[in-house]
Amino acid sequence: MISETKVDDKKVVKFATTPPMSTYLVAFAVGQLEYIQGKTSGDCTVRLYTSPGKKNQGKFSLEVGIKALDWYSKWFGIDYPLPKCDLIAIPDFSMGAMENWGLVTYREVALLVDPTKSSTRQKISYRTCCRSRTCSFLKWWTDLWLKEGFASFMEYVFVGANYPDFKIWLHFVNDELASGFDLDALRSSHPIEIEIDNPNELDEIYDNITYAKSNSINRMLCNYLGEETFQKGLRIYLK
């Protein structure tokens, strides 16, 4: 936001021009909210918004979000291009999270951690927080598996590098590899890359083939090539 002007009984709000972005990643949030905030080493303001009375439950995710932005910027060799990154916990949000650029929306259970009731399993849910930093843009939905696979895999790379005590790669085998095998073994399964002719077909490919199988393929490639070579390839791809 760059200015607010009152005109009679209304308010005119002007926003700064954004970089070009996909229309499905544009978002606004309106409501009674409170927030906590911090800054990355690159001076990007990170805010975490919650319903009134819950902002203290967002401290851990805010810490992780700031660390993730700094770490991903260094790992990919690409600076985060916006001056701010907002995270918002939404009650009854139908999806786990949505990586809207600059305003990432989450289900409350995926973002908030009650410090009096926290557990390792709750904290592992911040992988969802990390994946929002790694999204890239599609030319068309046929390439969905590339975006989701890389984003999902990089969640684990970040957590493994920054929180080794969580032993996140053990969770990978249970949560990703096994679930990908389960769906891929069915006769009704589909290829990892499938031609999409119109948006109405999208629901058919938001499944564990697109997420878990592509995630597992990236892990296989990374292990085969070595992380350094895999990293160089991703940097070239994203630039």
PDB file of C-alpha atoms in Angstrom:
ATOM      1  CA  MET A   1       0.000   0.000   0.000  1.00  0.00           C
ATOM      2  CA  ILE A   2       1.375   3.411  -0.942  1.00  0.00           C
ATOM      3  CA  SER A   3      -1.482   5.742   0.039  1.00  0.00           C
ATOM      4  CA  GLU A   4      -4.893   6.048   1.709  1.00  0.00           C
ATOM      5  CA  THR A   5      -7.254   8.912   0.913  1.00  0.00           C
ATOM      6  CA  LYS A   6     -10.691   9.644   2.377  1.00  0.00           C
ATOM      7  CA  VAL A   7     -13.283  10.694  -0.182  1.00  0.00           C
ATOM      8  CA  ASP A   8     -16.590  11.595   1.490  1.00  0.00           C
ATOM      9  CA  ASP A   9     -17.638   8.439   3.362  1.00  0.00           C
ATOM     10  CA  LYS A  10     -15.292   6.180   1.402  1.00  0.00           C
ATOM     11  CA  LYS A  11     -11.598   5.400   1.374  1.00  0.00           C
ATOM     12  CA  VAL A  12      -9.384   5.158  -1.716  1.00  0.00           C
ATOM     13  CA  VAL A  13      -6.415   2.833  -1.271  1.00  0.00           C
ATOM     14  CA  LYS A  14      -3.559   2.760  -3.782  1.00  0.00           C
ATOM     15  CA  PHE A  15      -1.109  -0.115  -4.022  1.00  0.00           C
ATOM     16  CA  ALA A  16       2.359  -0.215  -5.526  1.00  0.00           C
ATOM     17  CA  THR A  17       2.724  -1.852  -8.934  1.00  0.00           C
ATOM     18  CA  THR A  18       3.623  -5.514  -8.572  1.00  0.00           C
ATOM     19  CA  PRO A  19       5.953  -7.527 -10.786  1.00  0.00           C
ATOM     20  CA  PRO A  20       4.084  -9.504 -13.477  1.00  0.00           C
ATOM     21  CA  MET A  21       2.386 -12.503 -11.863  1.00  0.00           C
ATOM     22  CA  SER A  22      -0.122 -15.202 -12.689  1.00  0.00           C
ATOM     23  CA  THR A  23      -3.688 -14.065 -12.048  1.00  0.00           C
ATOM     24  CA  TYR A  24      -4.409 -17.140  -9.907  1.00  0.00           C
ATOM     25  CA  LEU A  25      -1.738 -15.936  -7.452  1.00  0.00           C
ATOM     26  CA  VAL A  26      -3.316 -12.506  -6.827  1.00  0.00           C
ATOM     27  CA  ALA A  27      -5.013 -12.268  -3.411  1.00  0.00           C
ATOM     28  CA  PHE A  28      -6.618  -9.820  -0.996  1.00  0.00           C
ATOM     29  CA  ALA A  29      -7.571 -10.469   2.636  1.00  0.00           C
ATOM     30  CA  VAL A  30     -10.136  -8.401   4.531  1.00  0.00           C
ATOM     31  CA  GLY A  31     -11.118  -8.920   8.160  1.00  0.00           C
ATOM     32  CA  GLN A  32     -10.466  -8.236  11.828  1.00  0.00           C
ATOM     33  CA  LEU A  33      -6.846  -9.353  12.083  1.00  0.00           C
ATOM     34  CA  GLU A  34      -3.779  -8.832  14.233  1.00  0.00           C
ATOM     35  CA  TYR A  35      -0.185  -9.536  13.330  1.00  0.00           C
ATOM     36  CA  ILE A  36       3.391 -10.049  14.414  1.00  0.00           C
ATOM     37  CA  GLN A  37       6.300  -9.189  12.152  1.00  0.00           C
ATOM     38  CA  GLY A  38      10.014  -9.435  11.512  1.00  0.00           C
ATOM     39  CA  LYS A  39      12.544  -8.773   8.754  1.00  0.00           C
ATOM     40  CA  THR A  40      14.787 -10.940   6.628  1.00  0.00           C
ATOM     41  CA  SER A  41      18.478 -10.208   6.178  1.00  0.00           C
ATOM     42  CA  GLY A  42      17.500  -8.645   2.838  1.00  0.00           C
ATOM     43  CA  ASP A  43      15.171  -6.183   4.638  1.00  0.00           C
ATOM     44  CA  CYS A  44      11.948  -7.841   3.465  1.00  0.00           C
ATOM     45  CA  THR A  45       9.126  -7.334   5.985  1.00  0.00           C
ATOM     46  CA  VAL A  46       7.429 -10.604   6.946  1.00  0.00           C
ATOM     47  CA  ARG A  47       4.105 -10.391   8.772  1.00  0.00           C
ATOM     48  CA  LEU A  48       1.977 -13.199  10.143  1.00  0.00           C
ATOM     49  CA  TYR A  49      -1.737 -12.385  10.486  1.00  0.00           C
ATOM     50  CA  THR A  50      -4.220 -14.233  12.687  1.00  0.00           C
ATOM     51  CA  SER A  51      -7.684 -13.893  14.142  1.00  0.00           C
ATOM     52  CA  PRO A  52      -7.711 -11.724  17.298  1.00  0.00           C
ATOM     53  CA  GLY A  53      -6.075 -13.420  20.280  1.00  0.00           C
ATOM     54  CA  LYS A  54      -4.000 -15.947  18.322  1.00  0.00           C
ATOM     55  CA  LYS A  55      -0.954 -14.024  17.126  1.00  0.00           C
ATOM     56  CA  ASN A  56       1.357 -15.511  19.780  1.00  0.00           C
ATOM     57  CA  GLN A  57       0.690 -18.930  18.261  1.00  0.00           C
ATOM     58  CA  GLY A  58       2.356 -17.698  15.081  1.00  0.00           C
ATOM     59  CA  LYS A  59       5.800 -16.934  16.537  1.00  0.00           C
ATOM     60  CA  PHE A  60       7.369 -20.225  15.503  1.00  0.00           C
ATOM     61  CA  SER A  61       6.047 -20.038  11.927  1.00  0.00           C
ATOM     62  CA  LEU A  62       7.175 -16.414  11.615  1.00  0.00           C
ATOM     63  CA  GLU A  63      10.670 -17.458  12.684  1.00  0.00           C
ATOM     64  CA  VAL A  64      10.634 -20.304  10.149  1.00  0.00           C
ATOM     65  CA  GLY A  65       9.226 -18.071   7.401  1.00  0.00           C
ATOM     66  CA  ILE A  66      11.989 -15.497   7.822  1.00  0.00           C
ATOM     67  CA  LYS A  67      14.656 -18.190   7.925  1.00  0.00           C
ATOM     68  CA  ALA A  68      13.151 -19.875   4.850  1.00  0.00           C
ATOM     69  CA  LEU A  69      13.154 -16.683   2.776  1.00  0.00           C
ATOM     70  CA  ASP A  70      16.805 -16.047   3.618  1.00  0.00           C
ATOM     71  CA  TRP A  71      17.849 -19.657   3.057  1.00  0.00           C
ATOM     72  CA  TYR A  72      15.983 -20.121  -0.239  1.00  0.00           C
ATOM     73  CA  SER A  73      17.328 -16.819  -1.591  1.00  0.00           C
ATOM     74  CA  LYS A  74      20.856 -18.032  -0.930  1.00  0.00           C
ATOM     75  CA  TRP A  75      20.257 -21.621  -2.130  1.00  0.00           C
ATOM     76  CA  PHE A  76      18.644 -20.578  -5.420  1.00  0.00           C
ATOM     77  CA  GLY A  77      20.817 -17.498  -5.918  1.00  0.00           C
ATOM     78  CA  ILE A  78      17.659 -15.425  -6.455  1.00  0.00           C
ATOM     79  CA  ASP A  79      16.547 -12.587  -4.166  1.00  0.00           C
ATOM     80  CA  TYR A  80      12.907 -12.505  -3.098  1.00  0.00           C
ATOM     81  CA  PRO A  81      11.535  -9.796  -5.446  1.00  0.00           C
ATOM     82  CA  LEU A  82       8.868  -8.208  -3.230  1.00  0.00           C
ATOM     83  CA  PRO A  83       9.354  -5.800  -0.313  1.00  0.00           C
ATOM     84  CA  LYS A  84       7.000  -7.814   1.907  1.00  0.00           C
ATOM     85  CA  CYS A  85       5.670 -11.307   2.488  1.00  0.00           C
ATOM     86  CA  ASP A  86       2.450 -11.752   4.466  1.00  0.00           C
ATOM     87  CA  LEU A  87       1.313 -15.048   5.972  1.00  0.00           C
ATOM     88  CA  ILE A  88      -2.295 -15.334   7.104  1.00  0.00           C
ATOM     89  CA  ALA A  89      -3.979 -18.080   9.143  1.00  0.00           C
ATOM     90  CA  ILE A  90      -7.595 -18.550   8.041  1.00  0.00           C
ATOM     91  CA  PRO A  91     -10.165 -20.534  10.058  1.00  0.00           C
ATOM     92  CA  ASP A  92     -11.931 -23.234   7.999  1.00  0.00           C
ATOM     93  CA  PHE A  93      -9.706 -22.698   4.958  1.00  0.00           C
ATOM     94  CA  SER A  94     -10.540 -25.504   2.531  1.00  0.00           C
ATOM     95  CA  MET A  95      -6.948 -26.024   1.339  1.00  0.00           C
ATOM     96  CA  GLY A  96      -3.849 -26.564   3.438  1.00  0.00           C
ATOM     97  CA  ALA A  97      -2.251 -23.449   1.982  1.00  0.00           C
ATOM     98  CA  MET A  98      -2.159 -21.308  -1.146  1.00  0.00           C
ATOM     99  CA  GLU A  99       1.038 -19.657  -2.356  1.00  0.00           C
ATOM    100  CA  ASN A 100      -0.426 -16.302  -3.430  1.00  0.00           C
ATOM    101  CA  TRP A 101       2.547 -14.097  -4.179  1.00  0.00           C
ATOM    102  CA  GLY A 102       3.151 -11.778  -1.240  1.00  0.00           C
ATOM    103  CA  LEU A 103       0.060 -12.969   0.685  1.00  0.00           C
ATOM    104  CA  VAL A 104       0.262 -16.663   1.499  1.00  0.00           C
ATOM    105  CA  THR A 105      -2.932 -18.126   2.949  1.00  0.00           C
ATOM    106  CA  TYR A 106      -2.997 -21.107   5.336  1.00  0.00           C
ATOM    107  CA  ARG A 107      -5.365 -23.264   7.272  1.00  0.00           C
ATOM    108  CA  GLU A 108      -4.835 -22.366  10.942  1.00  0.00           C
ATOM    109  CA  VAL A 109      -3.623 -25.846  11.870  1.00  0.00           C
ATOM    110  CA  ALA A 110      -0.866 -25.572   9.230  1.00  0.00           C
ATOM    111  CA  LEU A 111       0.502 -22.276  10.551  1.00  0.00           C
ATOM    112  CA  LEU A 112      -0.278 -21.819  14.237  1.00  0.00           C
ATOM    113  CA  VAL A 113       1.417 -23.674  17.087  1.00  0.00           C
ATOM    114  CA  ASP A 114       0.118 -23.376  20.646  1.00  0.00           C
ATOM    115  CA  PRO A 115       3.318 -23.092  22.735  1.00  0.00           C
ATOM    116  CA  THR A 116       1.586 -24.787  25.676  1.00  0.00           C
ATOM    117  CA  LYS A 117       0.570 -27.819  23.575  1.00  0.00           C
ATOM    118  CA  SER A 118       3.272 -27.998  20.910  1.00  0.00           C
ATOM    119  CA  SER A 119       4.634 -31.294  19.665  1.00  0.00           C
ATOM    120  CA  THR A 120       7.128 -32.390  17.056  1.00  0.00           C
ATOM    121  CA  ARG A 121       4.281 -33.374  14.753  1.00  0.00           C
ATOM    122  CA  GLN A 122       2.751 -29.909  14.989  1.00  0.00           C
ATOM    123  CA  LYS A 123       6.076 -28.294  14.206  1.00  0.00           C
ATOM    124  CA  ILE A 124       6.615 -30.513  11.187  1.00  0.00           C
ATOM    125  CA  SER A 125       3.507 -28.898   9.707  1.00  0.00           C
ATOM    126  CA  TYR A 126       5.628 -25.832   8.944  1.00  0.00           C
ATOM    127  CA  ARG A 127       6.803 -27.650   5.815  1.00  0.00           C
ATOM    128  CA  THR A 128       3.656 -26.081   4.388  1.00  0.00           C
ATOM    129  CA  CYS A 129       5.064 -22.687   5.347  1.00  0.00           C
ATOM    130  CA  CYS A 130       8.307 -23.457   3.520  1.00  0.00           C
ATOM    131  CA  ARG A 131       6.756 -24.657   0.272  1.00  0.00           C
ATOM    132  CA  SER A 132       5.172 -21.281  -0.406  1.00  0.00           C
ATOM    133  CA  ARG A 133       8.648 -19.845  -0.939  1.00  0.00           C
ATOM    134  CA  THR A 134       9.513 -22.221  -3.751  1.00  0.00           C
ATOM    135  CA  CYS A 135       6.618 -21.831  -6.162  1.00  0.00           C
ATOM    136  CA  SER A 136       7.329 -20.981  -9.780  1.00  0.00           C
ATOM    137  CA  PHE A 137       4.990 -19.990 -12.555  1.00  0.00           C
ATOM    138  CA  LEU A 138       3.471 -22.248 -15.184  1.00  0.00           C
ATOM    139  CA  LYS A 139       2.997 -21.664 -18.867  1.00  0.00           C
ATOM    140  CA  TRP A 140       0.189 -24.232 -18.738  1.00  0.00           C
ATOM    141  CA  TRP A 141      -1.211 -26.801 -16.321  1.00  0.00           C
ATOM    142  CA  THR A 142       0.378 -29.724 -18.157  1.00  0.00           C
ATOM    143  CA  ASP A 143       3.564 -28.776 -16.280  1.00  0.00           C
ATOM    144  CA  LEU A 144       1.873 -28.743 -12.867  1.00  0.00           C
ATOM    145  CA  TRP A 145       3.932 -31.710 -11.681  1.00  0.00           C
ATOM    146  CA  LEU A 146       7.143 -29.720 -12.188  1.00  0.00           C
ATOM    147  CA  LYS A 147       6.010 -26.810 -10.017  1.00  0.00           C
ATOM    148  CA  GLU A 148       4.477 -28.929  -7.279  1.00  0.00           C
ATOM    149  CA  GLY A 149       7.212 -31.549  -7.339  1.00  0.00           C
ATOM    150  CA  PHE A 150      10.051 -29.061  -6.973  1.00  0.00           C
ATOM    151  CA  ALA A 151       8.181 -27.054  -4.332  1.00  0.00           C
ATOM    152  CA  SER A 152       7.360 -30.173  -2.310  1.00  0.00           C
ATOM    153  CA  PHE A 153      10.901 -31.513  -2.537  1.00  0.00           C
ATOM    154  CA  MET A 154      12.454 -28.209  -1.492  1.00  0.00           C
ATOM    155  CA  GLU A 155      10.367 -28.235   1.700  1.00  0.00           C
ATOM    156  CA  TYR A 156      12.307 -31.289   2.780  1.00  0.00           C
ATOM    157  CA  VAL A 157      15.675 -29.923   1.658  1.00  0.00           C
ATOM    158  CA  PHE A 158      15.131 -26.796   3.767  1.00  0.00           C
ATOM    159  CA  VAL A 159      13.983 -28.662   6.861  1.00  0.00           C
ATOM    160  CA  GLY A 160      16.745 -31.257   6.551  1.00  0.00           C
ATOM    161  CA  ALA A 161      19.391 -28.523   6.308  1.00  0.00           C
ATOM    162  CA  ASN A 162      18.041 -26.267   9.065  1.00  0.00           C
ATOM    163  CA  TYR A 163      16.308 -28.617  11.515  1.00  0.00           C
ATOM    164  CA  PRO A 164      18.228 -31.924  11.381  1.00  0.00           C
ATOM    165  CA  ASP A 165      16.792 -33.082  14.716  1.00  0.00           C
ATOM    166  CA  PHE A 166      13.406 -33.483  13.026  1.00  0.00           C
ATOM    167  CA  LYS A 167      14.792 -36.310  10.836  1.00  0.00           C
ATOM    168  CA  ILE A 168      12.540 -35.095   8.047  1.00  0.00           C
ATOM    169  CA  TRP A 169      13.759 -37.620   5.467  1.00  0.00           C
ATOM    170  CA  LEU A 170      12.218 -40.419   7.513  1.00  0.00           C
ATOM    171  CA  HIS A 171       8.891 -38.632   7.136  1.00  0.00           C
ATOM    172  CA  PHE A 172       9.532 -38.389   3.400  1.00  0.00           C
ATOM    173  CA  VAL A 173       9.440 -42.165   3.056  1.00  0.00           C
ATOM    174  CA  ASN A 174       6.117 -42.415   4.910  1.00  0.00           C
ATOM    175  CA  ASP A 175       4.391 -39.287   3.653  1.00  0.00           C
ATOM    176  CA  GLU A 176       5.607 -39.023   0.060  1.00  0.00           C
ATOM    177  CA  LEU A 177       7.187 -42.184  -1.328  1.00  0.00           C
ATOM    178  CA  ALA A 178       4.611 -44.606   0.090  1.00  0.00           C
ATOM    179  CA  SER A 179       1.589 -42.489  -0.861  1.00  0.00           C
ATOM    180  CA  GLY A 180       2.954 -42.038  -4.371  1.00  0.00           C
ATOM    181  CA  PHE A 181       3.391 -45.797  -4.756  1.00  0.00           C
ATOM    182  CA  ASP A 182      -0.151 -46.456  -3.509  1.00  0.00           C
ATOM    183  CA  LEU A 183      -1.814 -44.369  -6.208  1.00  0.00           C
ATOM    184  CA  ASP A 184       0.672 -45.214  -8.939  1.00  0.00           C
ATOM    185  CA  ALA A 185      -0.024 -48.937  -8.503  1.00  0.00           C
ATOM    186  CA  LEU A 186      -3.692 -48.585  -9.508  1.00  0.00           C
ATOM    187  CA  ARG A 187      -4.812 -49.425 -13.031  1.00  0.00           C
ATOM    188  CA  SER A 188      -6.749 -46.156 -13.040  1.00  0.00           C
ATOM    189  CA  SER A 189      -3.608 -44.110 -12.328  1.00  0.00           C
ATOM    190  CA  HIS A 190      -2.373 -41.511 -14.819  1.00  0.00           C
ATOM    191  CA  PRO A 191       1.069 -40.448 -16.128  1.00  0.00           C
ATOM    192  CA  ILE A 192       2.975 -37.856 -14.136  1.00  0.00           C
ATOM    193  CA  GLU A 193       2.636 -35.436 -17.063  1.00  0.00           C
ATOM    194  CA  ILE A 194      -0.844 -35.325 -18.534  1.00  0.00           C
ATOM    195  CA  GLU A 195      -2.221 -33.048 -21.228  1.00  0.00           C
ATOM    196  CA  ILE A 196      -4.766 -30.539 -19.903  1.00  0.00           C
ATOM    197  CA  ASP A 197      -7.116 -29.125 -22.530  1.00  0.00           C
ATOM    198  CA  ASN A 198      -9.245 -26.941 -20.258  1.00  0.00           C
ATOM    199  CA  PRO A 199      -9.256 -25.844 -16.594  1.00  0.00           C
ATOM    200  CA  ASN A 200     -12.207 -28.114 -15.770  1.00  0.00           C
ATOM    201  CA  GLU A 201      -9.828 -31.082 -15.914  1.00  0.00           C
ATOM    202  CA  LEU A 202      -7.551 -29.722 -13.196  1.00  0.00           C
ATOM    203  CA  ASP A 203      -9.201 -31.486 -10.267  1.00  0.00           C
ATOM    204  CA  GLU A 204      -8.246 -34.822 -11.799  1.00  0.00           C
ATOM    205  CA  ILE A 205      -4.503 -34.179 -11.476  1.00  0.00           C
ATOM    206  CA  TYR A 206      -4.281 -32.604  -8.017  1.00  0.00           C
ATOM    207  CA  ASP A 207      -3.335 -35.911  -6.430  1.00  0.00           C
ATOM    208  CA  ASN A 208      -0.401 -37.916  -5.116  1.00  0.00           C
ATOM    209  CA  ILE A 209       0.936 -38.547  -8.607  1.00  0.00           C
ATOM    210  CA  THR A 210       1.408 -34.821  -9.141  1.00  0.00           C
ATOM    211  CA  TYR A 211       2.702 -34.222  -5.620  1.00  0.00           C
ATOM    212  CA  ALA A 212       4.220 -37.345  -4.078  1.00  0.00           C
ATOM    213  CA  LYS A 213       5.474 -39.132  -7.204  1.00  0.00           C
ATOM    214  CA  SER A 214       7.034 -36.002  -8.702  1.00  0.00           C
ATOM    215  CA  ASN A 215       8.513 -35.207  -5.293  1.00  0.00           C
ATOM    216  CA  SER A 216      10.053 -38.685  -5.168  1.00  0.00           C
ATOM    217  CA  ILE A 217      11.475 -38.315  -8.686  1.00  0.00           C
ATOM    218  CA  ASN A 218      13.193 -35.099  -7.636  1.00  0.00           C
ATOM    219  CA  ARG A 219      14.664 -36.852  -4.612  1.00  0.00           C
ATOM    220  CA  MET A 220      15.940 -39.635  -6.879  1.00  0.00           C
ATOM    221  CA  LEU A 221      17.509 -37.102  -9.259  1.00  0.00           C
ATOM    222  CA  CYS A 222      19.096 -35.160  -6.417  1.00  0.00           C
ATOM    223  CA  ASN A 223      20.599 -38.302  -4.912  1.00  0.00           C
ATOM    224  CA  TYR A 224      21.834 -39.518  -8.311  1.00  0.00           C
ATOM    225  CA  LEU A 225      23.320 -36.205  -9.443  1.00  0.00           C
ATOM    226  CA  GLY A 226      24.418 -34.945  -6.038  1.00  0.00           C
ATOM    227  CA  GLU A 227      22.891 -31.896  -4.359  1.00  0.00           C
ATOM    228  CA  GLU A 228      25.457 -29.471  -5.798  1.00  0.00           C
ATOM    229  CA  THR A 229      24.736 -30.475  -9.417  1.00  0.00           C
ATOM    230  CA  PHE A 230      20.987 -30.612  -8.729  1.00  0.00           C
ATOM    231  CA  GLN A 231      21.188 -27.106  -7.251  1.00  0.00           C
ATOM    232  CA  LYS A 232      23.023 -25.755 -10.300  1.00  0.00           C
ATOM    233  CA  GLY A 233      20.387 -27.250 -12.594  1.00  0.00           C
ATOM    234  CA  LEU A 234      17.529 -25.692 -10.624  1.00  0.00           C
ATOM    235  CA  ARG A 235      19.240 -22.299 -10.639  1.00  0.00           C
ATOM    236  CA  ILE A 236      19.517 -22.442 -14.430  1.00  0.00           C
ATOM    237  CA  TYR A 237      15.879 -23.575 -14.722  1.00  0.00           C
ATOM    238  CA  LEU A 238      14.547 -20.762 -12.541  1.00  0.00           C
ATOM    239  CA  LYS A 239      16.660 -18.023 -14.130  1.00  0.00           C
TER     240      LYS A 239
END
